[in-house]
Amino acid sequence: MQVFYLAGLQQQLSIILGILMIVVAVVPEKIFAKYNFSKPVYRLITKVKTSLGQQFKSKSYKSLFTIGLLNGLLPCGMVYVAIFGAIAMQSVTLGILYMILFGIGTIPLLTAIVYLSNIFSFSFRKTIQNMIPIVAILIGMLFIIRGLGLDIPYLSPSNLSLFVQSEANCH
């Protein structure tokens, strides 16, 4: 990722990833399934789901650990958005930190969902689920704006401020 930053490709990468986020959020899943771009990936996911189902039958600590590992291999749209964000970071270290903070940030939310899911109505849960693509589109737009180099402090740095400088260039 530092290579993208130093080569001046970070802006282009940010724009491309923003467009990809928006396309994935807008294009119906049926279209992706119709063209079946990732048949080998679906085979792997099927194997993971099968193994996951077998682990749910057992109540041992080993099976709970395996469930946690296998669950991380299942696809999740929000994780993909986070991965795009990590790729667009200015260094490998920042990308790793981004993913760690994303993971830590999901712990309270996922815990709340497990314990409070019965409190919320089905329609409220459906509303939240329908908002996920909107959030992905907004983040994609933010990536595009960031990549355009509009010289907006903290949002869209200019082309010149993306290059290595001896002194900080804060507006």
PDB file of C-alpha atoms in Angstrom, residues 1-167:
ATOM      1  CA  MET A   1       0.000   0.000   0.000  1.00  0.00           C
ATOM      2  CA  GLN A   2       2.943   2.307   0.646  1.00  0.00           C
ATOM      3  CA  VAL A   3       3.936   1.525  -2.950  1.00  0.00           C
ATOM      4  CA  PHE A   4       0.582   2.917  -4.207  1.00  0.00           C
ATOM      5  CA  TYR A   5       1.074   6.026  -2.066  1.00  0.00           C
ATOM      6  CA  LEU A   6       4.613   6.746  -3.215  1.00  0.00           C
ATOM      7  CA  ALA A   7       3.882   6.013  -6.867  1.00  0.00           C
ATOM      8  CA  GLY A   8       1.062   8.569  -6.836  1.00  0.00           C
ATOM      9  CA  LEU A   9      -1.505   5.836  -7.432  1.00  0.00           C
ATOM     10  CA  GLN A  10      -3.355   6.210  -4.142  1.00  0.00           C
ATOM     11  CA  GLN A  11      -5.818   8.721  -5.585  1.00  0.00           C
ATOM     12  CA  GLN A  12      -6.641   6.489  -8.554  1.00  0.00           C
ATOM     13  CA  LEU A  13      -6.947   3.472  -6.256  1.00  0.00           C
ATOM     14  CA  SER A  14      -9.312   5.391  -3.980  1.00  0.00           C
ATOM     15  CA  ILE A  15     -11.524   6.329  -6.951  1.00  0.00           C
ATOM     16  CA  ILE A  16     -11.534   2.777  -8.336  1.00  0.00           C
ATOM     17  CA  LEU A  17     -12.382   1.260  -4.936  1.00  0.00           C
ATOM     18  CA  GLY A  18     -15.130   3.847  -4.421  1.00  0.00           C
ATOM     19  CA  ILE A  19     -16.663   2.947  -7.770  1.00  0.00           C
ATOM     20  CA  LEU A  20     -16.418  -0.778  -6.948  1.00  0.00           C
ATOM     21  CA  MET A  21     -18.191  -0.226  -3.615  1.00  0.00           C
ATOM     22  CA  ILE A  22     -21.019   1.608  -5.332  1.00  0.00           C
ATOM     23  CA  VAL A  23     -21.318  -1.006  -8.102  1.00  0.00           C
ATOM     24  CA  VAL A  24     -21.426  -3.884  -5.589  1.00  0.00           C
ATOM     25  CA  ALA A  25     -24.076  -2.045  -3.557  1.00  0.00           C
ATOM     26  CA  VAL A  26     -26.229  -1.085  -6.567  1.00  0.00           C
ATOM     27  CA  VAL A  27     -26.013  -4.114  -8.874  1.00  0.00           C
ATOM     28  CA  PRO A  28     -28.491  -6.798  -7.782  1.00  0.00           C
ATOM     29  CA  GLU A  29     -26.977 -10.008  -6.461  1.00  0.00           C
ATOM     30  CA  LYS A  30     -28.909 -11.966  -9.114  1.00  0.00           C
ATOM     31  CA  ILE A  31     -26.741 -10.432 -11.840  1.00  0.00           C
ATOM     32  CA  PHE A  32     -23.529 -11.510 -10.109  1.00  0.00           C
ATOM     33  CA  ALA A  33     -24.972 -15.014  -9.647  1.00  0.00           C
ATOM     34  CA  LYS A  34     -26.133 -15.132 -13.290  1.00  0.00           C
ATOM     35  CA  TYR A  35     -22.642 -14.613 -14.665  1.00  0.00           C
ATOM     36  CA  ASN A  36     -21.062 -16.686 -11.906  1.00  0.00           C
ATOM     37  CA  PHE A  37     -17.723 -14.863 -11.815  1.00  0.00           C
ATOM     38  CA  SER A  38     -16.541 -16.818  -8.827  1.00  0.00           C
ATOM     39  CA  LYS A  39     -17.629 -20.447  -9.121  1.00  0.00           C
ATOM     40  CA  PRO A  40     -14.512 -21.714  -7.268  1.00  0.00           C
ATOM     41  CA  VAL A  41     -15.187 -19.255  -4.439  1.00  0.00           C
ATOM     42  CA  TYR A  42     -18.768 -20.517  -4.102  1.00  0.00           C
ATOM     43  CA  ARG A  43     -17.473 -24.088  -3.885  1.00  0.00           C
ATOM     44  CA  LEU A  44     -15.155 -23.082  -1.058  1.00  0.00           C
ATOM     45  CA  ILE A  45     -17.970 -21.211   0.700  1.00  0.00           C
ATOM     46  CA  THR A  46     -20.187 -24.300   0.410  1.00  0.00           C
ATOM     47  CA  LYS A  47     -17.464 -26.417   2.036  1.00  0.00           C
ATOM     48  CA  VAL A  48     -17.041 -23.866   4.820  1.00  0.00           C
ATOM     49  CA  LYS A  49     -20.822 -23.757   5.416  1.00  0.00           C
ATOM     50  CA  THR A  50     -20.965 -27.558   5.544  1.00  0.00           C
ATOM     51  CA  SER A  51     -18.109 -27.687   8.052  1.00  0.00           C
ATOM     52  CA  LEU A  52     -19.746 -24.910  10.043  1.00  0.00           C
ATOM     53  CA  GLY A  53     -23.024 -26.855  10.174  1.00  0.00           C
ATOM     54  CA  GLN A  54     -21.214 -29.950  11.452  1.00  0.00           C
ATOM     55  CA  GLN A  55     -19.495 -27.917  14.171  1.00  0.00           C
ATOM     56  CA  PHE A  56     -22.839 -26.526  15.393  1.00  0.00           C
ATOM     57  CA  LYS A  57     -23.906 -30.081  16.263  1.00  0.00           C
ATOM     58  CA  SER A  58     -21.141 -30.333  18.857  1.00  0.00           C
ATOM     59  CA  LYS A  59     -21.079 -28.181  22.003  1.00  0.00           C
ATOM     60  CA  SER A  60     -17.367 -28.522  22.814  1.00  0.00           C
ATOM     61  CA  TYR A  61     -14.903 -25.644  23.174  1.00  0.00           C
ATOM     62  CA  LYS A  62     -13.005 -26.990  20.166  1.00  0.00           C
ATOM     63  CA  SER A  63     -16.130 -26.748  18.002  1.00  0.00           C
ATOM     64  CA  LEU A  64     -16.851 -23.205  19.235  1.00  0.00           C
ATOM     65  CA  PHE A  65     -13.289 -22.214  18.323  1.00  0.00           C
ATOM     66  CA  THR A  66     -13.653 -23.846  14.888  1.00  0.00           C
ATOM     67  CA  ILE A  67     -16.997 -22.065  14.354  1.00  0.00           C
ATOM     68  CA  GLY A  68     -15.278 -18.739  15.049  1.00  0.00           C
ATOM     69  CA  LEU A  69     -12.513 -19.507  12.547  1.00  0.00           C
ATOM     70  CA  LEU A  70     -14.860 -20.750   9.838  1.00  0.00           C
ATOM     71  CA  ASN A  71     -17.242 -17.836  10.338  1.00  0.00           C
ATOM     72  CA  GLY A  72     -14.439 -15.460   9.383  1.00  0.00           C
ATOM     73  CA  LEU A  73     -14.243 -17.143   5.968  1.00  0.00           C
ATOM     74  CA  LEU A  74     -17.900 -16.503   5.075  1.00  0.00           C
ATOM     75  CA  PRO A  75     -18.557 -13.487   2.833  1.00  0.00           C
ATOM     76  CA  CYS A  76     -19.888 -10.297   4.386  1.00  0.00           C
ATOM     77  CA  GLY A  77     -20.559  -7.064   2.527  1.00  0.00           C
ATOM     78  CA  MET A  78     -19.468  -4.812   5.378  1.00  0.00           C
ATOM     79  CA  VAL A  79     -16.153  -6.686   5.679  1.00  0.00           C
ATOM     80  CA  TYR A  80     -15.584  -6.171   1.958  1.00  0.00           C
ATOM     81  CA  VAL A  81     -16.192  -2.441   2.393  1.00  0.00           C
ATOM     82  CA  ALA A  82     -13.686  -2.435   5.278  1.00  0.00           C
ATOM     83  CA  ILE A  83     -11.144  -4.328   3.160  1.00  0.00           C
ATOM     84  CA  PHE A  84     -11.488  -1.716   0.403  1.00  0.00           C
ATOM     85  CA  GLY A  85     -10.896   0.942   3.038  1.00  0.00           C
ATOM     86  CA  ALA A  86      -7.801  -0.830   4.328  1.00  0.00           C
ATOM     87  CA  ILE A  87      -6.396  -1.167   0.804  1.00  0.00           C
ATOM     88  CA  ALA A  88      -6.819   2.576   0.238  1.00  0.00           C
ATOM     89  CA  MET A  89      -4.805   3.449   3.361  1.00  0.00           C
ATOM     90  CA  GLN A  90      -1.429   5.130   2.962  1.00  0.00           C
ATOM     91  CA  SER A  91       0.617   2.286   4.458  1.00  0.00           C
ATOM     92  CA  VAL A  92       0.420  -1.364   5.370  1.00  0.00           C
ATOM     93  CA  THR A  93       0.496  -0.398   9.056  1.00  0.00           C
ATOM     94  CA  LEU A  94      -2.501   1.936   8.663  1.00  0.00           C
ATOM     95  CA  GLY A  95      -4.349  -0.750   6.674  1.00  0.00           C
ATOM     96  CA  ILE A  96      -3.757  -3.287   9.447  1.00  0.00           C
ATOM     97  CA  LEU A  97      -4.826  -0.769  12.091  1.00  0.00           C
ATOM     98  CA  TYR A  98      -7.948   0.021  10.044  1.00  0.00           C
ATOM     99  CA  MET A  99      -8.968  -3.663   9.983  1.00  0.00           C
ATOM    100  CA  ILE A 100      -8.157  -4.156  13.683  1.00  0.00           C
ATOM    101  CA  LEU A 101     -10.305  -1.164  14.627  1.00  0.00           C
ATOM    102  CA  PHE A 102     -13.079  -2.390  12.317  1.00  0.00           C
ATOM    103  CA  GLY A 103     -12.961  -5.774  14.051  1.00  0.00           C
ATOM    104  CA  ILE A 104     -12.948  -4.256  17.525  1.00  0.00           C
ATOM    105  CA  GLY A 105     -15.793  -1.944  16.529  1.00  0.00           C
ATOM    106  CA  THR A 106     -17.966  -4.848  15.450  1.00  0.00           C
ATOM    107  CA  ILE A 107     -17.664  -6.695  18.782  1.00  0.00           C
ATOM    108  CA  PRO A 108     -20.113  -4.492  20.741  1.00  0.00           C
ATOM    109  CA  LEU A 109     -22.553  -4.314  17.828  1.00  0.00           C
ATOM    110  CA  LEU A 110     -22.582  -8.050  17.158  1.00  0.00           C
ATOM    111  CA  THR A 111     -22.883  -8.775  20.883  1.00  0.00           C
ATOM    112  CA  ALA A 112     -25.826  -6.375  21.119  1.00  0.00           C
ATOM    113  CA  ILE A 113     -27.466  -8.030  18.116  1.00  0.00           C
ATOM    114  CA  VAL A 114     -27.199 -11.453  19.743  1.00  0.00           C
ATOM    115  CA  TYR A 115     -28.657 -10.330  23.059  1.00  0.00           C
ATOM    116  CA  LEU A 116     -31.141  -7.714  21.840  1.00  0.00           C
ATOM    117  CA  SER A 117     -32.380  -9.240  18.575  1.00  0.00           C
ATOM    118  CA  ASN A 118     -35.685 -10.311  20.120  1.00  0.00           C
ATOM    119  CA  ILE A 119     -36.375  -6.752  21.297  1.00  0.00           C
ATOM    120  CA  PHE A 120     -36.381  -5.284  17.778  1.00  0.00           C
ATOM    121  CA  SER A 121     -39.265  -5.972  15.424  1.00  0.00           C
ATOM    122  CA  PHE A 122     -38.757  -7.710  12.121  1.00  0.00           C
ATOM    123  CA  SER A 123     -39.557  -4.515  10.218  1.00  0.00           C
ATOM    124  CA  PHE A 124     -36.897  -2.572  12.162  1.00  0.00           C
ATOM    125  CA  ARG A 125     -34.292  -5.280  11.452  1.00  0.00           C
ATOM    126  CA  LYS A 126     -35.282  -5.232   7.775  1.00  0.00           C
ATOM    127  CA  THR A 127     -34.893  -1.434   7.720  1.00  0.00           C
ATOM    128  CA  ILE A 128     -31.377  -1.718   9.151  1.00  0.00           C
ATOM    129  CA  GLN A 129     -30.522  -4.415   6.616  1.00  0.00           C
ATOM    130  CA  ASN A 130     -31.795  -2.211   3.787  1.00  0.00           C
ATOM    131  CA  MET A 131     -29.571   0.655   4.984  1.00  0.00           C
ATOM    132  CA  ILE A 132     -26.345  -1.331   4.514  1.00  0.00           C
ATOM    133  CA  PRO A 133     -26.131  -0.708   0.740  1.00  0.00           C
ATOM    134  CA  ILE A 134     -26.833   2.990   1.330  1.00  0.00           C
ATOM    135  CA  VAL A 135     -23.944   3.174   3.796  1.00  0.00           C
ATOM    136  CA  ALA A 136     -21.696   1.345   1.312  1.00  0.00           C
ATOM    137  CA  ILE A 137     -22.668   3.868  -1.406  1.00  0.00           C
ATOM    138  CA  LEU A 138     -21.911   6.788   0.918  1.00  0.00           C
ATOM    139  CA  ILE A 139     -18.507   5.332   1.810  1.00  0.00           C
ATOM    140  CA  GLY A 140     -17.840   4.723  -1.908  1.00  0.00           C
ATOM    141  CA  MET A 141     -18.696   8.354  -2.647  1.00  0.00           C
ATOM    142  CA  LEU A 142     -16.354   9.442   0.149  1.00  0.00           C
ATOM    143  CA  PHE A 143     -13.549   7.380  -1.423  1.00  0.00           C
ATOM    144  CA  ILE A 144     -14.218   8.969  -4.821  1.00  0.00           C
ATOM    145  CA  ILE A 145     -14.224  12.493  -3.364  1.00  0.00           C
ATOM    146  CA  ARG A 146     -11.020  11.666  -1.474  1.00  0.00           C
ATOM    147  CA  GLY A 147      -9.383  10.462  -4.675  1.00  0.00           C
ATOM    148  CA  LEU A 148     -10.339  13.504  -6.728  1.00  0.00           C
ATOM    149  CA  GLY A 149      -7.848  15.735  -4.894  1.00  0.00           C
ATOM    150  CA  LEU A 150     -10.235  18.673  -4.444  1.00  0.00           C
ATOM    151  CA  ASP A 151      -8.027  20.339  -1.806  1.00  0.00           C
ATOM    152  CA  ILE A 152     -10.636  19.984   0.946  1.00  0.00           C
ATOM    153  CA  PRO A 153      -8.733  19.628   4.254  1.00  0.00           C
ATOM    154  CA  TYR A 154      -9.104  16.174   5.886  1.00  0.00           C
ATOM    155  CA  LEU A 155     -11.558  15.035   3.200  1.00  0.00           C
ATOM    156  CA  SER A 156      -9.939  15.354  -0.217  1.00  0.00           C
ATOM    157  CA  PRO A 157      -6.272  16.370  -0.104  1.00  0.00           C
ATOM    158  CA  SER A 158      -4.844  18.107  -3.142  1.00  0.00           C
ATOM    159  CA  ASN A 159      -2.498  16.284  -5.483  1.00  0.00           C
ATOM    160  CA  LEU A 160       0.505  18.112  -4.056  1.00  0.00           C
ATOM    161  CA  SER A 161      -0.174  17.169  -0.441  1.00  0.00           C
ATOM    162  CA  LEU A 162      -0.144  13.466  -1.331  1.00  0.00           C
ATOM    163  CA  PHE A 163       3.555  13.494  -2.108  1.00  0.00           C
ATOM    164  CA  VAL A 164       6.252  13.087   0.518  1.00  0.00           C
ATOM    165  CA  GLN A 165       7.224  16.481   1.929  1.00  0.00           C
ATOM    166  CA  SER A 166       9.775  17.597   4.493  1.00  0.00           C
ATOM    167  CA  GLU A 167       7.199  19.547   6.516  1.00  0.00           C
TER     168      GLU A 167
END
